Amino acid sequence: GLDDVDSSSDPAGVAVASVSISKTVTGGSAPVCDEENMDVLYVDANHAITYSYLVTNTGDVELCDVQVSDPAGFGPDMTIGCLLPGASAYAGRFYTDAPANGQATVATVTATPEGGTHDVTASDGAEVHVMAPAVQVEKTILLGVHESCQTGTDLVKGSAGDDVTICYHVTNSGDTRICVELTDAEVDADGNPAEMQSAGCLDPDETTWAPPFHTTIPEDTPSAGSVNEVTATAKSVDEND
């Protein structure tokens, strides 16, 4: 964080007044303020977040009228009251939705030192990065049994009982790392449905060929052909680790 600290001292240098603030953020509605909060948080759009504010008297005189303000969107300034030298206190928590396009905001603390001639201030920021996970999948088919897929077409012509290989080309089209699972309505030669399979985890713009699915052209395939769709389900990887 920024953690800029301002200080004030009397002319004789006997006492120094200073203050610091640590603004952190965590995902969800945090029930308490704790040290596991972060300076930078990665969340999905519309995910709830909680800001916390820890103020510390870093000087050697008592501070009073300690107030925290933040442009992140909440209402009145938060007041702690007084802090003895070395003491810390949470000014409070602010619960909100993640901003649509990410946001970095800075909180400021202002305090009046005992016997001081002017206030001391400090500031600190926390960043929220909103992720936009997305996935694309292309399903193609090949005549025959193939152990790997590098090519394929949207349509093949064959006879009932012919072996075919179903291929799946998956692309991470979002801006964050994702793990992908595929679900297909195809059935194998014995009539068993295709099991959900993993296409692995992909970085943004990365592509992969998922494991192929082997089956045969069913006896009851209409003369006009048949179409089965595959569904790709992607889950974003936690970037906060």
Tab-separated table of C-alpha atoms in Angstrom:
chain	number	residue	atom	x	y	z
A	1	GLY	CA	0.000	0.000	0.000
A	2	LEU	CA	0.917	3.641	-0.037
A	3	ASP	CA	1.278	4.065	3.729
A	4	ASP	CA	2.487	7.664	3.448
A	5	VAL	CA	3.044	9.060	6.915
A	6	ASP	CA	2.953	12.689	7.971
A	7	SER	CA	4.323	13.831	11.300
A	8	SER	CA	4.306	16.865	13.534
A	9	SER	CA	6.736	17.868	16.301
A	10	ASP	CA	6.950	20.746	18.730
A	11	PRO	CA	9.730	23.315	18.292
A	12	ALA	CA	11.880	21.717	20.987
A	13	GLY	CA	11.660	18.270	19.375
A	14	VAL	CA	10.435	16.730	22.585
A	15	ALA	CA	7.378	15.006	21.135
A	16	VAL	CA	6.618	13.713	17.666
A	17	ALA	CA	3.127	13.050	16.379
A	18	SER	CA	2.616	10.706	13.477
A	19	VAL	CA	-0.019	8.318	12.177
A	20	SER	CA	-0.296	5.516	9.628
A	21	ILE	CA	-3.191	3.748	7.926
A	22	SER	CA	-3.411	0.377	6.209
A	23	LYS	CA	-6.309	-0.054	3.806
A	24	THR	CA	-6.910	-3.661	2.756
A	25	VAL	CA	-9.543	-5.548	0.824
A	26	THR	CA	-10.988	-9.065	0.862
A	27	GLY	CA	-13.641	-10.910	-1.109
A	28	GLY	CA	-17.154	-11.304	0.260
A	29	SER	CA	-18.691	-9.804	3.359
A	30	ALA	CA	-15.866	-10.127	5.902
A	31	PRO	CA	-17.286	-10.682	9.413
A	32	VAL	CA	-14.161	-9.259	11.060
A	33	CYS	CA	-11.104	-7.269	10.133
A	34	ASP	CA	-7.969	-9.383	10.081
A	35	GLU	CA	-4.434	-9.522	8.750
A	36	GLU	CA	-5.411	-11.879	5.913
A	37	ASN	CA	-6.900	-8.985	3.969
A	38	MET	CA	-4.861	-7.939	0.933
A	39	ASP	CA	-3.576	-4.806	-0.763
A	40	VAL	CA	-4.575	-6.215	-4.164
A	41	LEU	CA	-7.622	-8.409	-4.818
A	42	TYR	CA	-8.709	-10.259	-7.972
A	43	VAL	CA	-12.443	-10.994	-8.218
A	44	ASP	CA	-15.092	-11.834	-10.777
A	45	ALA	CA	-17.554	-9.158	-11.863
A	46	ASN	CA	-20.376	-8.424	-9.386
A	47	HIS	CA	-18.445	-10.150	-6.605
A	48	ALA	CA	-18.853	-8.572	-3.174
A	49	ILE	CA	-15.784	-7.079	-1.498
A	50	THR	CA	-14.980	-5.595	1.911
A	51	TYR	CA	-12.539	-2.774	2.648
A	52	SER	CA	-10.900	-2.541	6.097
A	53	TYR	CA	-8.956	0.322	7.676
A	54	LEU	CA	-6.299	-0.168	10.367
A	55	VAL	CA	-5.000	3.055	11.939
A	56	THR	CA	-1.856	3.167	14.107
A	57	ASN	CA	-0.471	5.951	16.262
A	58	THR	CA	3.180	5.775	15.191
A	59	GLY	CA	4.266	8.796	17.239
A	60	ASP	CA	4.845	9.396	20.918
A	61	VAL	CA	1.916	11.680	21.735
A	62	GLU	CA	-1.773	10.854	22.015
A	63	LEU	CA	-3.895	11.414	18.927
A	64	CYS	CA	-7.557	12.384	19.118
A	65	ASP	CA	-10.354	13.080	16.684
A	66	VAL	CA	-8.947	10.310	14.455
A	67	GLN	CA	-11.050	10.247	11.286
A	68	VAL	CA	-10.846	8.093	8.160
A	69	SER	CA	-12.287	9.078	4.791
A	70	ASP	CA	-12.432	7.030	1.603
A	71	PRO	CA	-13.783	7.947	-1.855
A	72	ALA	CA	-14.734	4.312	-2.511
A	73	GLY	CA	-18.389	5.154	-2.026
A	74	PHE	CA	-19.485	4.991	1.590
A	75	GLY	CA	-21.079	7.884	3.445
A	76	PRO	CA	-19.759	9.896	6.423
A	77	ASP	CA	-16.169	9.763	7.640
A	78	MET	CA	-15.437	7.131	10.271
A	79	THR	CA	-14.195	8.316	13.652
A	80	ILE	CA	-12.065	6.247	16.009
A	81	GLY	CA	-11.689	8.755	18.827
A	82	CYS	CA	-8.292	8.826	20.556
A	83	LEU	CA	-5.221	6.602	20.216
A	84	LEU	CA	-2.335	6.381	22.660
A	85	PRO	CA	1.224	6.116	21.263
A	86	GLY	CA	1.759	2.700	19.651
A	87	ALA	CA	-1.929	1.833	19.745
A	88	SER	CA	-3.854	0.568	16.715
A	89	ALA	CA	-7.550	0.327	15.948
A	90	TYR	CA	-9.726	-0.620	13.015
A	91	ALA	CA	-11.736	2.354	11.808
A	92	GLY	CA	-14.357	-0.004	10.395
A	93	ARG	CA	-15.329	-2.018	7.369
A	94	PHE	CA	-17.061	-1.055	4.155
A	95	TYR	CA	-18.976	-3.729	2.250
A	96	THR	CA	-19.778	-3.165	-1.429
A	97	ASP	CA	-19.841	-4.740	-4.895
A	98	ALA	CA	-16.683	-4.965	-6.955
A	99	PRO	CA	-16.412	-2.069	-9.427
A	100	ALA	CA	-17.282	-2.887	-13.015
A	101	ASN	CA	-13.844	-2.135	-14.470
A	102	GLY	CA	-11.545	-2.466	-11.484
A	103	GLN	CA	-10.646	0.325	-9.138
A	104	ALA	CA	-7.832	1.586	-6.944
A	105	THR	CA	-8.930	3.933	-4.171
A	106	VAL	CA	-6.998	5.656	-1.404
A	107	ALA	CA	-8.192	6.141	2.165
A	108	THR	CA	-6.925	9.028	4.277
A	109	VAL	CA	-6.656	9.343	8.058
A	110	THR	CA	-6.500	12.686	9.836
A	111	ALA	CA	-5.754	13.084	13.563
A	112	THR	CA	-5.168	15.884	16.038
A	113	PRO	CA	-2.136	15.432	18.338
A	114	GLU	CA	-2.375	16.384	21.982
A	115	GLY	CA	-1.041	19.897	22.301
A	116	GLY	CA	-0.179	19.963	18.620
A	117	THR	CA	-0.539	22.971	16.387
A	118	HIS	CA	-1.696	21.115	13.302
A	119	ASP	CA	-3.205	17.768	12.317
A	120	VAL	CA	-1.247	14.795	11.009
A	121	THR	CA	-2.405	12.714	8.071
A	122	ALA	CA	-1.528	9.530	6.220
A	123	SER	CA	-2.992	7.582	3.301
A	124	ASP	CA	-3.017	4.078	1.869
A	125	GLY	CA	-4.699	2.373	-1.074
A	126	ALA	CA	-6.096	-1.010	-2.058
A	127	GLU	CA	-6.609	-2.261	-5.608
A	128	VAL	CA	-9.447	-4.372	-6.977
A	129	HIS	CA	-8.963	-6.089	-10.329
A	130	VAL	CA	-12.159	-7.460	-11.883
A	131	MET	CA	-11.553	-10.566	-13.970
A	132	ALA	CA	-13.487	-11.486	-17.111
A	133	PRO	CA	-13.166	-15.267	-17.628
A	134	ALA	CA	-14.348	-16.632	-20.984
A	135	VAL	CA	-13.961	-19.843	-22.972
A	136	GLN	CA	-14.520	-21.049	-26.533
A	137	VAL	CA	-14.773	-24.640	-27.723
A	138	GLU	CA	-14.784	-26.030	-31.274
A	139	LYS	CA	-16.092	-29.546	-31.812
A	140	THR	CA	-15.003	-31.445	-34.925
A	141	ILE	CA	-15.172	-35.047	-36.119
A	142	LEU	CA	-12.905	-37.480	-37.978
A	143	LEU	CA	-13.628	-40.837	-39.598
A	144	GLY	CA	-11.700	-43.654	-37.982
A	145	VAL	CA	-10.006	-44.053	-34.632
A	146	HIS	CA	-7.482	-41.322	-33.820
A	147	GLU	CA	-5.549	-41.002	-30.564
A	148	SER	CA	-4.895	-37.293	-31.051
A	149	CYS	CA	-6.707	-34.459	-32.785
A	150	GLN	CA	-5.013	-31.780	-34.848
A	151	THR	CA	-7.536	-31.469	-37.661
A	152	GLY	CA	-11.183	-32.209	-38.147
A	153	THR	CA	-14.351	-31.095	-39.869
A	154	ASP	CA	-17.866	-30.138	-38.837
A	155	LEU	CA	-19.352	-32.926	-40.966
A	156	VAL	CA	-18.355	-36.426	-42.024
A	157	LYS	CA	-20.185	-38.937	-44.201
A	158	GLY	CA	-20.079	-42.612	-43.382
A	159	SER	CA	-22.121	-45.735	-42.822
A	160	ALA	CA	-23.738	-47.058	-39.669
A	161	GLY	CA	-21.122	-48.737	-37.500
A	162	ASP	CA	-18.176	-46.757	-38.868
A	163	ASP	CA	-15.683	-45.604	-36.252
A	164	VAL	CA	-15.470	-41.864	-35.649
A	165	THR	CA	-13.363	-39.667	-33.378
A	166	ILE	CA	-14.831	-36.562	-31.763
A	167	CYS	CA	-12.332	-33.736	-31.244
A	168	TYR	CA	-12.511	-30.690	-28.972
A	169	HIS	CA	-10.376	-27.576	-29.424
A	170	VAL	CA	-10.584	-25.273	-26.382
A	171	THR	CA	-9.438	-21.633	-26.145
A	172	ASN	CA	-9.194	-19.333	-23.149
A	173	SER	CA	-10.720	-16.169	-24.625
A	174	GLY	CA	-10.814	-14.256	-21.330
A	175	ASP	CA	-8.273	-12.337	-19.299
A	176	THR	CA	-7.604	-14.746	-16.436
A	177	ARG	CA	-6.459	-18.328	-15.968
A	178	ILE	CA	-9.311	-20.880	-16.125
A	179	CYS	CA	-9.861	-24.615	-15.681
A	180	VAL	CA	-12.250	-26.178	-18.189
A	181	GLU	CA	-14.579	-29.184	-18.172
A	182	LEU	CA	-16.461	-30.501	-21.204
A	183	THR	CA	-19.879	-32.142	-21.353
A	184	ASP	CA	-21.082	-33.810	-24.562
A	185	ALA	CA	-24.316	-35.559	-25.535
A	186	GLU	CA	-22.451	-38.142	-27.624
A	187	VAL	CA	-22.660	-41.866	-26.740
A	188	ASP	CA	-20.077	-44.554	-27.348
A	189	ALA	CA	-20.483	-47.723	-29.415
A	190	ASP	CA	-22.219	-49.462	-26.482
A	191	GLY	CA	-24.666	-46.625	-25.950
A	192	ASN	CA	-22.924	-45.209	-22.875
A	193	PRO	CA	-22.955	-41.406	-22.619
A	194	ALA	CA	-19.703	-39.536	-22.850
A	195	GLU	CA	-18.315	-38.757	-19.411
A	196	MET	CA	-17.498	-35.194	-18.404
A	197	GLN	CA	-13.823	-34.657	-19.049
A	198	SER	CA	-11.282	-32.043	-18.131
A	199	ALA	CA	-9.580	-29.929	-20.752
A	200	GLY	CA	-7.066	-28.765	-18.143
A	201	CYS	CA	-6.223	-25.229	-17.067
A	202	LEU	CA	-5.383	-22.501	-19.563
A	203	ASP	CA	-3.797	-19.059	-19.387
A	204	PRO	CA	-5.380	-16.191	-21.375
A	205	ASP	CA	-5.205	-16.829	-25.153
A	206	GLU	CA	-3.887	-20.355	-24.581
A	207	THR	CA	-5.456	-23.219	-26.553
A	208	THR	CA	-5.464	-26.983	-26.197
A	209	TRP	CA	-6.940	-30.152	-27.673
A	210	ALA	CA	-8.980	-32.019	-25.088
A	211	PRO	CA	-8.800	-35.832	-25.073
A	212	PRO	CA	-10.781	-37.236	-28.048
A	213	PHE	CA	-13.941	-39.287	-27.702
A	214	HIS	CA	-14.290	-42.493	-29.756
A	215	THR	CA	-17.626	-43.837	-30.924
A	216	THR	CA	-19.392	-45.268	-33.997
A	217	ILE	CA	-22.072	-43.917	-36.297
A	218	PRO	CA	-25.359	-45.175	-34.787
A	219	GLU	CA	-27.656	-47.483	-36.712
A	220	ASP	CA	-30.567	-45.097	-36.229
A	221	THR	CA	-28.779	-42.030	-37.586
A	222	PRO	CA	-31.213	-40.099	-39.844
A	223	SER	CA	-30.324	-39.830	-43.510
A	224	ALA	CA	-30.017	-36.077	-43.023
A	225	GLY	CA	-27.431	-36.653	-40.299
A	226	SER	CA	-27.407	-35.795	-36.592
A	227	VAL	CA	-25.935	-33.042	-34.464
A	228	ASN	CA	-24.734	-33.185	-30.858
A	229	GLU	CA	-23.367	-30.165	-29.044
A	230	VAL	CA	-20.554	-29.928	-26.526
A	231	THR	CA	-20.663	-27.548	-23.563
A	232	ALA	CA	-17.519	-26.060	-22.032
A	233	THR	CA	-17.698	-24.934	-18.407
A	234	ALA	CA	-14.842	-22.733	-17.196
A	235	LYS	CA	-13.920	-21.780	-13.646
A	236	SER	CA	-11.487	-18.945	-13.032
A	237	VAL	CA	-8.389	-19.734	-11.005
A	238	ASP	CA	-7.907	-17.747	-7.800
A	239	GLU	CA	-5.269	-15.133	-8.627
A	240	ASN	CA	-4.965	-14.092	-4.995
A	241	ASP	CA	-2.740	-17.032	-3.983
